[in-house]
PDB file of C-alpha atoms in Angstrom:
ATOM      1  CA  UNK A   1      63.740  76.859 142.646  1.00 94.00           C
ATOM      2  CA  UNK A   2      63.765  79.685 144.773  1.00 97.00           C
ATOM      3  CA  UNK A   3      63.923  79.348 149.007  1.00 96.00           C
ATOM      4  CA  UNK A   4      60.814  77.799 150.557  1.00 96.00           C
ATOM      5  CA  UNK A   5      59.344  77.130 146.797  1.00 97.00           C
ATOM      6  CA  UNK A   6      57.561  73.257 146.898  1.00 98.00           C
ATOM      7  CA  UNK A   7      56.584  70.731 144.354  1.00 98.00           C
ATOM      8  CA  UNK A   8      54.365  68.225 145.340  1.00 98.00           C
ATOM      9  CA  UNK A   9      52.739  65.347 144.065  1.00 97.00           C
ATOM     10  CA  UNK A  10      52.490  63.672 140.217  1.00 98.00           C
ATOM     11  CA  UNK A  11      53.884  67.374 138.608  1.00 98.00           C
ATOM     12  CA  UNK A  12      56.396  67.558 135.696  1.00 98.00           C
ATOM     13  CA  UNK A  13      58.391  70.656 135.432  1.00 98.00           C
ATOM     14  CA  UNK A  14      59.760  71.567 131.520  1.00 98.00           C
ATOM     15  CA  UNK A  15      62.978  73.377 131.211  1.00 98.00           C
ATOM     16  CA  UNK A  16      63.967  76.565 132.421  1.00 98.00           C
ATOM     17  CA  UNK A  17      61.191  77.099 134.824  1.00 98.00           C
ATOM     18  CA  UNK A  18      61.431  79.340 137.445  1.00 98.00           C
ATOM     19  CA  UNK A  19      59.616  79.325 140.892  1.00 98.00           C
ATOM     20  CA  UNK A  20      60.033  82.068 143.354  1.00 98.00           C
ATOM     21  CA  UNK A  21      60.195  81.921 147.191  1.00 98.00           C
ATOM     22  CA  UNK A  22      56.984  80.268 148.383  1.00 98.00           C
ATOM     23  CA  UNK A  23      55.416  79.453 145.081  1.00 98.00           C
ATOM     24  CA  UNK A  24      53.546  76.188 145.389  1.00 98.00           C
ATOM     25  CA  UNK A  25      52.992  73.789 142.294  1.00 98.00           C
ATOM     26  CA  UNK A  26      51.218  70.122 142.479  1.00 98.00           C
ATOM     27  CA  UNK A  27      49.263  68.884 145.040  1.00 97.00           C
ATOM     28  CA  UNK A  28      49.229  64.706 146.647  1.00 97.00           C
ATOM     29  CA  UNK A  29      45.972  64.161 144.779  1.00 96.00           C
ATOM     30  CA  UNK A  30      45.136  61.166 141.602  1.00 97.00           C
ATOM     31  CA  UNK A  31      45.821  63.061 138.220  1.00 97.00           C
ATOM     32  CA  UNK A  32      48.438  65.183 137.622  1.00 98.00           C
ATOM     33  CA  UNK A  33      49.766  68.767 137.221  1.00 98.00           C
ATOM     34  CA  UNK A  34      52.129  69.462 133.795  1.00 98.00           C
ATOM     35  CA  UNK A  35      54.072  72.699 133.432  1.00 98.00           C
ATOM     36  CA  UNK A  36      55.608  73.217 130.104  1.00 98.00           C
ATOM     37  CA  UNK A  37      59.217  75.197 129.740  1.00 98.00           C
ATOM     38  CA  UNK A  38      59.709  79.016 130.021  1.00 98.00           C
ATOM     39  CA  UNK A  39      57.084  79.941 132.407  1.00 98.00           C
ATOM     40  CA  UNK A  40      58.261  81.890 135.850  1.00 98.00           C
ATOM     41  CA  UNK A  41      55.754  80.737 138.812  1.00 98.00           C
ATOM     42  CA  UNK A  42      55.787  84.094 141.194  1.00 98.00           C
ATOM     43  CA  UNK A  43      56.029  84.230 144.720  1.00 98.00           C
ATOM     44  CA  UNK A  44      54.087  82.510 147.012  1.00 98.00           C
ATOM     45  CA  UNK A  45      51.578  81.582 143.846  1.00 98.00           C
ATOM     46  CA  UNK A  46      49.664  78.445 143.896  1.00 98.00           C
ATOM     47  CA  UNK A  47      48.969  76.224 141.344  1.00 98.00           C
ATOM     48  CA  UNK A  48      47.605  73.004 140.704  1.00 98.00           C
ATOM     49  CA  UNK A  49      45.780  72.045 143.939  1.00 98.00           C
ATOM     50  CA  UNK A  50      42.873  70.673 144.593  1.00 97.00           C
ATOM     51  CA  UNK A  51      40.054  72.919 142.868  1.00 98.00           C
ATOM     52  CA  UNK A  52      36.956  74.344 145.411  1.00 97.00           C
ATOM     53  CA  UNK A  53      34.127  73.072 143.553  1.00 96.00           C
ATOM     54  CA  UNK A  54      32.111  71.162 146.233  1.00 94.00           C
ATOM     55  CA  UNK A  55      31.399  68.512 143.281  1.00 93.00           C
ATOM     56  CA  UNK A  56      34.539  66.871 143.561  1.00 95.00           C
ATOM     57  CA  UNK A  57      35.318  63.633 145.249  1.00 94.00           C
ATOM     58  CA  UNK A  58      38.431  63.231 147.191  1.00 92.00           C
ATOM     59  CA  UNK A  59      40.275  60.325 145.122  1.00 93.00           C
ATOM     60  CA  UNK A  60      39.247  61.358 141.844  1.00 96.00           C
ATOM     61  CA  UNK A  61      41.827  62.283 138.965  1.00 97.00           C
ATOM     62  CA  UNK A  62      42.214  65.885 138.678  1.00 98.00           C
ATOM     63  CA  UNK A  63      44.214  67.531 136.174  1.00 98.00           C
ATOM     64  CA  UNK A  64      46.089  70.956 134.939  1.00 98.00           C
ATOM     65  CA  UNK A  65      48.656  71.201 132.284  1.00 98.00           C
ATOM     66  CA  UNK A  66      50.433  74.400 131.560  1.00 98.00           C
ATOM     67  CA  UNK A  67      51.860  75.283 128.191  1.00 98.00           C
ATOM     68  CA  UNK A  68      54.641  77.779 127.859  1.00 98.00           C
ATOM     69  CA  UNK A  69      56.357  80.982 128.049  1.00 98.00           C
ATOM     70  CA  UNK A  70      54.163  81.963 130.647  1.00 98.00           C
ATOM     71  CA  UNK A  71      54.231  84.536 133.674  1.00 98.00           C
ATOM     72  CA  UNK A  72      52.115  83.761 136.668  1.00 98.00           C
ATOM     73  CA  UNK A  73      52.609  86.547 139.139  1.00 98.00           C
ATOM     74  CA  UNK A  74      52.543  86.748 142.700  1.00 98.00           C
ATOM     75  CA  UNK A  75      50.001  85.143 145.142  1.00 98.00           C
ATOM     76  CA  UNK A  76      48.092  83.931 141.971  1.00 98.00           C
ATOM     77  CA  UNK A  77      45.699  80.423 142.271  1.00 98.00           C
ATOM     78  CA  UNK A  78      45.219  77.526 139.844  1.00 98.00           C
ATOM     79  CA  UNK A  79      43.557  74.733 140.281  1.00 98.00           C
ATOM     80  CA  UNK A  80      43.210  71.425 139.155  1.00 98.00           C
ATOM     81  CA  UNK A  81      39.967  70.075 137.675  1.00 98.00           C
ATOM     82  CA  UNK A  82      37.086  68.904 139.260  1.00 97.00           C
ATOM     83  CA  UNK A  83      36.536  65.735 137.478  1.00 94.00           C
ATOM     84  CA  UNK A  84      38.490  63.082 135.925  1.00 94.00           C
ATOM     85  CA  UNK A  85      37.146  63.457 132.419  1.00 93.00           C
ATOM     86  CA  UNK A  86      38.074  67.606 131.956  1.00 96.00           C
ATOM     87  CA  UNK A  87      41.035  69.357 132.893  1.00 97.00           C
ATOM     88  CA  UNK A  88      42.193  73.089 133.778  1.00 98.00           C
ATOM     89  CA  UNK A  89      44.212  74.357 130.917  1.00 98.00           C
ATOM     90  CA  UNK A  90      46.229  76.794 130.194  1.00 98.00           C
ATOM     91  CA  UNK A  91      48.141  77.772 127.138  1.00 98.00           C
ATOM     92  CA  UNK A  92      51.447  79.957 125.608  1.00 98.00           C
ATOM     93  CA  UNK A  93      52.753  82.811 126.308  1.00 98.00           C
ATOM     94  CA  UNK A  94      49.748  84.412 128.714  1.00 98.00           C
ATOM     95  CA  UNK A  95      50.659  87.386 131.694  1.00 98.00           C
ATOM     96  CA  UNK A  96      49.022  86.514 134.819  1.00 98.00           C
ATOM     97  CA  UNK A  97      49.113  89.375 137.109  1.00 98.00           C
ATOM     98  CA  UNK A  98      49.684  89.395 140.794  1.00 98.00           C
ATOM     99  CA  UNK A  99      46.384  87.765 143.005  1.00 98.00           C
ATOM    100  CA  UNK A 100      44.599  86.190 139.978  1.00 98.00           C
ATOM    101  CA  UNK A 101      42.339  83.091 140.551  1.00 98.00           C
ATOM    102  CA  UNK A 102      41.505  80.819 137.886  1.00 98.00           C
ATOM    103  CA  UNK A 103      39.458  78.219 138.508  1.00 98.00           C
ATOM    104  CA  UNK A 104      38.924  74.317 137.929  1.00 98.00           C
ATOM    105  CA  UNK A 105      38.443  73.106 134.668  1.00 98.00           C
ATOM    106  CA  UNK A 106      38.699  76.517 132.660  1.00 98.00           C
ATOM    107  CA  UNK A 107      40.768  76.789 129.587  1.00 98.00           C
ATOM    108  CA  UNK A 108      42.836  79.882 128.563  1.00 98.00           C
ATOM    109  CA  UNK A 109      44.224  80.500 125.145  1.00 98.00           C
ATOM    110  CA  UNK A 110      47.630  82.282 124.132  1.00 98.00           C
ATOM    111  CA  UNK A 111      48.911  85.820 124.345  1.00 98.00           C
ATOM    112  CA  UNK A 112      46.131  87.010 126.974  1.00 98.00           C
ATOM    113  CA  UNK A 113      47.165  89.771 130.100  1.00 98.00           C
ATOM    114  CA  UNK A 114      44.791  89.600 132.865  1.00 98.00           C
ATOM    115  CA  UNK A 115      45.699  92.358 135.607  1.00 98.00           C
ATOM    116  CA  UNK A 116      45.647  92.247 139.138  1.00 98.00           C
ATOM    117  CA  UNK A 117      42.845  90.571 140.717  1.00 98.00           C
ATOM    118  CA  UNK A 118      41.022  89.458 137.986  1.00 98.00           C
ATOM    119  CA  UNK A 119      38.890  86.521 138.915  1.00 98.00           C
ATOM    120  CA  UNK A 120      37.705  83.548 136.695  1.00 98.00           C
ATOM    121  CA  UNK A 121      34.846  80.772 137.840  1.00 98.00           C
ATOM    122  CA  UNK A 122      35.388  77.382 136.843  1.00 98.00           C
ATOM    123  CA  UNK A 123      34.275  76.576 133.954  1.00 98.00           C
ATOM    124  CA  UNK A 124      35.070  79.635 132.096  1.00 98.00           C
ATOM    125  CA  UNK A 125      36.531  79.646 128.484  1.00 98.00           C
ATOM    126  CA  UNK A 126      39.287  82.684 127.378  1.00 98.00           C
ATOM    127  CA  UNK A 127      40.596  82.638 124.194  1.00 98.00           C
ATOM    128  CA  UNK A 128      43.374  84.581 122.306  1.00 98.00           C
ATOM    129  CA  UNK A 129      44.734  88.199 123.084  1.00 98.00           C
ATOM    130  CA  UNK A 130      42.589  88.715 125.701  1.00 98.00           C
ATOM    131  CA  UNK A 131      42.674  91.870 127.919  1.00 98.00           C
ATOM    132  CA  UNK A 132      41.144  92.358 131.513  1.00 98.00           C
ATOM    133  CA  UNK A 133      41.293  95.590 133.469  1.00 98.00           C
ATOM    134  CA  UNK A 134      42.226  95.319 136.920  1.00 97.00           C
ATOM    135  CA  UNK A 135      38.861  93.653 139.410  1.00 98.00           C
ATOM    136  CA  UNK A 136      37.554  91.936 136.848  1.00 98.00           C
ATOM    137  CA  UNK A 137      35.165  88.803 137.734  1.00 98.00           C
ATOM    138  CA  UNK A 138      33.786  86.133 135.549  1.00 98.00           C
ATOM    139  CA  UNK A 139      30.736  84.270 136.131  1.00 98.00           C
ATOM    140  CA  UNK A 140      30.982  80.551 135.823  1.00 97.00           C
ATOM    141  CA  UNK A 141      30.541  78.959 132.206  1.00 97.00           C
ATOM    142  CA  UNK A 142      31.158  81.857 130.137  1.00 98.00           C
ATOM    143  CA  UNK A 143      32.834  82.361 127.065  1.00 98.00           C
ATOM    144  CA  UNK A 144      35.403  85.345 126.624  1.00 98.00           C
ATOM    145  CA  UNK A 145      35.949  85.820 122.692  1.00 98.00           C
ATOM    146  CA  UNK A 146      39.584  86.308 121.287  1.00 98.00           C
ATOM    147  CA  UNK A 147      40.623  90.015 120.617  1.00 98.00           C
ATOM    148  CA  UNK A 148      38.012  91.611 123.471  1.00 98.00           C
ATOM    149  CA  UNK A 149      38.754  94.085 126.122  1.00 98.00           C
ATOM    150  CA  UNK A 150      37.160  93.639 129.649  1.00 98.00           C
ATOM    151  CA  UNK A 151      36.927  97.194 131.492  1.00 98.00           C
ATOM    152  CA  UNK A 152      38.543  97.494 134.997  1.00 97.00           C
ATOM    153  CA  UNK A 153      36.173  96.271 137.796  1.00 98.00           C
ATOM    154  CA  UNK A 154      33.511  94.600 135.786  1.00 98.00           C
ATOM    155  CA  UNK A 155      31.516  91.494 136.761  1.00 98.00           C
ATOM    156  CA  UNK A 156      31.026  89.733 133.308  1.00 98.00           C
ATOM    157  CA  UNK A 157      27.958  87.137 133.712  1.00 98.00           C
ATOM    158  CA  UNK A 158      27.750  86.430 129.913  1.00 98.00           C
ATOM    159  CA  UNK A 159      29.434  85.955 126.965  1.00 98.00           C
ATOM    160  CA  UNK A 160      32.082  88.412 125.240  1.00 98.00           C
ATOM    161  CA  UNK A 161      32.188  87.761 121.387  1.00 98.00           C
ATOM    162  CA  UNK A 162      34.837  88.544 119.387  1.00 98.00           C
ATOM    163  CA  UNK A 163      35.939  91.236 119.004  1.00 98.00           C
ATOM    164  CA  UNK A 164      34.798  93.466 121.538  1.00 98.00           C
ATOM    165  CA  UNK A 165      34.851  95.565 124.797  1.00 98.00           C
ATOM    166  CA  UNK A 166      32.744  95.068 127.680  1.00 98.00           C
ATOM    167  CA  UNK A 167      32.495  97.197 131.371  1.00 97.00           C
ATOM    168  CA  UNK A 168      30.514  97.798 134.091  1.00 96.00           C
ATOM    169  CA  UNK A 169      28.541  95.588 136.573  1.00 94.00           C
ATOM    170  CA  UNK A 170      26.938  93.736 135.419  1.00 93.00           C
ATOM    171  CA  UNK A 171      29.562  93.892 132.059  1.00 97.00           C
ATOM    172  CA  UNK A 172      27.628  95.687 128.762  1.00 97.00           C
ATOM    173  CA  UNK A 173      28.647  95.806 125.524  1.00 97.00           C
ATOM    174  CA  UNK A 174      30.892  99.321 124.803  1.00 96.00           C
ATOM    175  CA  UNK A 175      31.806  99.126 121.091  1.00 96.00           C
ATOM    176  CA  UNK A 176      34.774  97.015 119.505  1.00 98.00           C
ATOM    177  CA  UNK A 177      38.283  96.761 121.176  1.00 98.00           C
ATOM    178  CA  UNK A 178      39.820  99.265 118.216  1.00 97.00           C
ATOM    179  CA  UNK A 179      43.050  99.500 119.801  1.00 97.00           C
ATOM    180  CA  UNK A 180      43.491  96.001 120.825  1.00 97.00           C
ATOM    181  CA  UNK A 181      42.745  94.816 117.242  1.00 98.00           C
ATOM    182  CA  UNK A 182      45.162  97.365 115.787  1.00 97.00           C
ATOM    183  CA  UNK A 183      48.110  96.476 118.533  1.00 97.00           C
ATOM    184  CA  UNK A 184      47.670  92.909 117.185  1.00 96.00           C
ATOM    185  CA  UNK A 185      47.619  93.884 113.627  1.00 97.00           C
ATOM    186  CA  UNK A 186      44.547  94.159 111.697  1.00 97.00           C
ATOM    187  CA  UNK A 187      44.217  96.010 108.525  1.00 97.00           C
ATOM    188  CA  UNK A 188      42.426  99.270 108.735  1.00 97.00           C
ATOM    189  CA  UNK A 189      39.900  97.262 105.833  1.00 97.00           C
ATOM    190  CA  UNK A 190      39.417  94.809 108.234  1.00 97.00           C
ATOM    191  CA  UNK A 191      38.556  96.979 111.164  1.00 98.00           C
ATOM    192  CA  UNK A 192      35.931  99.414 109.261  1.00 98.00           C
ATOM    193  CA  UNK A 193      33.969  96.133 108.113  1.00 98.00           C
ATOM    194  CA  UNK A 194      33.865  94.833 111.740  1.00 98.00           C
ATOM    195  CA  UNK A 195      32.645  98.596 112.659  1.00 97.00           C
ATOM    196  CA  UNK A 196      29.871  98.813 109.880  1.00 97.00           C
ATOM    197  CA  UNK A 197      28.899  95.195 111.227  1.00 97.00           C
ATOM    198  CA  UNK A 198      28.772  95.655 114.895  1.00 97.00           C
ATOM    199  CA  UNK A 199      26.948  99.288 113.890  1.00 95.00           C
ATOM    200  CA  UNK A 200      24.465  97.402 111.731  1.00 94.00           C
ATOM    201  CA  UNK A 201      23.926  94.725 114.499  1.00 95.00           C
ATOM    202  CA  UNK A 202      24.002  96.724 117.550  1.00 94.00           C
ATOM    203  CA  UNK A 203      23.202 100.456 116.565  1.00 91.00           C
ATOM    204  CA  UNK A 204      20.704  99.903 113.835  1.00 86.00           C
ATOM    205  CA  UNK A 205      18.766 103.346 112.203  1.00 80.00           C
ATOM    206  CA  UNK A 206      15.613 101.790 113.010  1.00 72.00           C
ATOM    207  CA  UNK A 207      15.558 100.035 116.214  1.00 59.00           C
ATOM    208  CA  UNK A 208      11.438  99.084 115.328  1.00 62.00           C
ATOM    209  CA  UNK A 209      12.643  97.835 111.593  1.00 69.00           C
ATOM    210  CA  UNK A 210      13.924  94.224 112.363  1.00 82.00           C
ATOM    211  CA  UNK A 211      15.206  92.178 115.691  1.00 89.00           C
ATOM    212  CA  UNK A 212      18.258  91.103 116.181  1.00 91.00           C
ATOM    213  CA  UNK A 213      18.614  88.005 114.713  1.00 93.00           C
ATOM    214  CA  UNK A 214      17.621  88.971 111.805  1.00 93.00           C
ATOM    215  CA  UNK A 215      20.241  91.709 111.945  1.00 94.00           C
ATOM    216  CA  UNK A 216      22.311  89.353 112.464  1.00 95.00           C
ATOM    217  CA  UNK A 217      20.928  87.188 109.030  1.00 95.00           C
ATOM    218  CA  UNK A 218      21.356  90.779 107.411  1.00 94.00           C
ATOM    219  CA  UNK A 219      25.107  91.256 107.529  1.00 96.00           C
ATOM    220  CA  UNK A 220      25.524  87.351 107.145  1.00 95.00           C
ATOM    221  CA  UNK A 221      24.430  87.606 103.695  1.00 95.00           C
ATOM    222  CA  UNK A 222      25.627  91.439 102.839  1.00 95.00           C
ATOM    223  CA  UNK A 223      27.283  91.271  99.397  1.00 94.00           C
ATOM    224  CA  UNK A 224      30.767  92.643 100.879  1.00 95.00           C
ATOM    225  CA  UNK A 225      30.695  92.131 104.718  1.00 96.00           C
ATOM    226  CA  UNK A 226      29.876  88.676 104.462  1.00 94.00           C
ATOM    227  CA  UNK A 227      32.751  87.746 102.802  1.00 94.00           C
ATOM    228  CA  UNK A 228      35.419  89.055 105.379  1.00 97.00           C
ATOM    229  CA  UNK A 229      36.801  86.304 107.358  1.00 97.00           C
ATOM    230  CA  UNK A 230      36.847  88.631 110.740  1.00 98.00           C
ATOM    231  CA  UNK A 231      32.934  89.517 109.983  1.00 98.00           C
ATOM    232  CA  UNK A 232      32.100  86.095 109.649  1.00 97.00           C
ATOM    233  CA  UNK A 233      34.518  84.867 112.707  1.00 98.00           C
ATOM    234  CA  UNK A 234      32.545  87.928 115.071  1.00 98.00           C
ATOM    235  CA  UNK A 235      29.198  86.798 113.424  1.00 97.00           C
ATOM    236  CA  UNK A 236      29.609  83.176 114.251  1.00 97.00           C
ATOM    237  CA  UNK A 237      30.816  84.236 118.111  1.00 98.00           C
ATOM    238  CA  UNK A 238      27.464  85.930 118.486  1.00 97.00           C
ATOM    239  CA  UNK A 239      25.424  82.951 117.111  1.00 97.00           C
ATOM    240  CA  UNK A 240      27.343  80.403 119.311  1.00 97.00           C
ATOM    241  CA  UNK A 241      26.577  82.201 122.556  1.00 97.00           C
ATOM    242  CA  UNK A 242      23.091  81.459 121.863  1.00 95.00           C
ATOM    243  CA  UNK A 243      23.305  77.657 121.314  1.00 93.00           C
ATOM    244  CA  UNK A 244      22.280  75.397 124.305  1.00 88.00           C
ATOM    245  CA  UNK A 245      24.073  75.636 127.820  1.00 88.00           C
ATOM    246  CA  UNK A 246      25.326  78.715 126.389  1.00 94.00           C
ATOM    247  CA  UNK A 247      24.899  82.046 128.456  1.00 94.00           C
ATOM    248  CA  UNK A 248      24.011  84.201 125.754  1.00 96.00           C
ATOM    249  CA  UNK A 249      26.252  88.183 125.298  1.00 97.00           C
ATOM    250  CA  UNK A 250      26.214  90.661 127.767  1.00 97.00           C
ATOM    251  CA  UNK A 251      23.609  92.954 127.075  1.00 93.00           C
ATOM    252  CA  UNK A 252      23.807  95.931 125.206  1.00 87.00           C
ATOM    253  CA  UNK A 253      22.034  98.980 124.938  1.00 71.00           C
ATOM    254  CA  UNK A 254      20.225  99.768 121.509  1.00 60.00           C
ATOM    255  CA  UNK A 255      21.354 103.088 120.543  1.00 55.00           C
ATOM    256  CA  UNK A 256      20.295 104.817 117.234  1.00 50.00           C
ATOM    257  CA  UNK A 257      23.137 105.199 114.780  1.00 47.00           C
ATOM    258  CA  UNK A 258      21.376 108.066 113.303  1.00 42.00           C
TER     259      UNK A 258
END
């Protein structure tokens, strides 16, 4: 613990944390806030206080826990959930650049790098190897697929599958993160299947011939794309942005791959 670093309230600490002058962690609330080992808490970062969601009712349990190996940068905010039955979670091994804000009751994956200023509303759901430019804000209740690249400055207000890059405001889809998905080791098979797939889906030869979901119906039962696990995993993100309380993806423009 670093000068003028505080830990308040019900928070456990793991082993060879670090917390830099005027980093903040726990607050004197019910619930409590758990921070596994390895992870470096940067200066004058705050985490697990009371959340801003106007929902929440002073007394009620409120909860983060905080896996490990990660780095939460400087003048970053976490906070605890907003009700007793959900918590704010965080996972291993995740960069947290400096003036980052993630909301009540989200839940992060492992091995994601979100850069300065990026901005997530509560609710929001980030999986694995996730990468967001610099700016980047996240509407409430969305989903952000494993393996997808968020452009610098974009305002996502709907889901990212799998897979994929999104930019702009409001976010659109650009094509597939290619060298995110080679940096984390995909076969070049792999990668050409998930291109003729997102191609087929998103850039079909005759935009009048079918709509989407039964584009979608099309490469689901395709002789060889259907039976690659990544299709299928991309395929299934898609679908289950369109189930209920879902937001649905971020648009896309329909461009003729001919």
């Amino acid at each position: 613990m670093h000068p003028s670093s505080h830990i308040f309230g019900n928070t456990e600490l793991g082993s060879h944390c670090v917390l830099m002058t005027g980093a903040v962690v726990g607050d004197d609330l019910p619930g409590h806030t758990v921070i596994g080992c390895n992870n470096i808490i940067g200066h004058h970062a705050v985490v697990g206080i009371k959340c801003q969601d106007m929902k929440y009712k002073l007394g009620d349990e409120c909860f983060l826990d905080v896996g490990d190996n990660n780095e939460i940068r400087e003048f970053t905010s976490i906070h605890r959930s907003s009700k007793s039955r959900d918590g704010t979670v965080i996972g291993d091994n995740n960069l947290i650049m400096g003036s980052c804000h993630i909301a009540h009751d989200c839940k992060i994956g492992n091995n994601n790098i979100f850069a300065n200023t990026t901005l997530l509303a509560g609710h929001v759901i980030v999986e694995d190897y996730v990468h967001t430019g610099g700016a980047t804000v996240v509407h409430q209740f969305c989903y952000i697929g494993s393996f997808s690249f968020i452009g610098g400055g974009s305002v996502v207000s709907q889901d990212v599958p799998k897979y994929m890059m999104v930019s702009g405001d409001r976010a659109e889809l650009r094509g597939l993160n290619f060298e995110g998905l080679r940096r984390c080791g995909f076969q070049v098979t792999e990668i050409k299947s998930l291109r003729t797939a997102y191609r087929k889906i998103f850039m079909p030869s005759n935009t009048n011939s079918m709509g989407f979901d039964e584009r979608l119906s099309e490469v689901e039962h395709n002789e060889d794309l259907g039976s690659v696990p990544a299709v299928c995993s991309m395929l299934q993100s898609i679908r289950d942005s369109f189930t209920e309380n879902r937001r649905g993806i971020c648009k896309f423009r329909q461009w003729s791959s001919s």
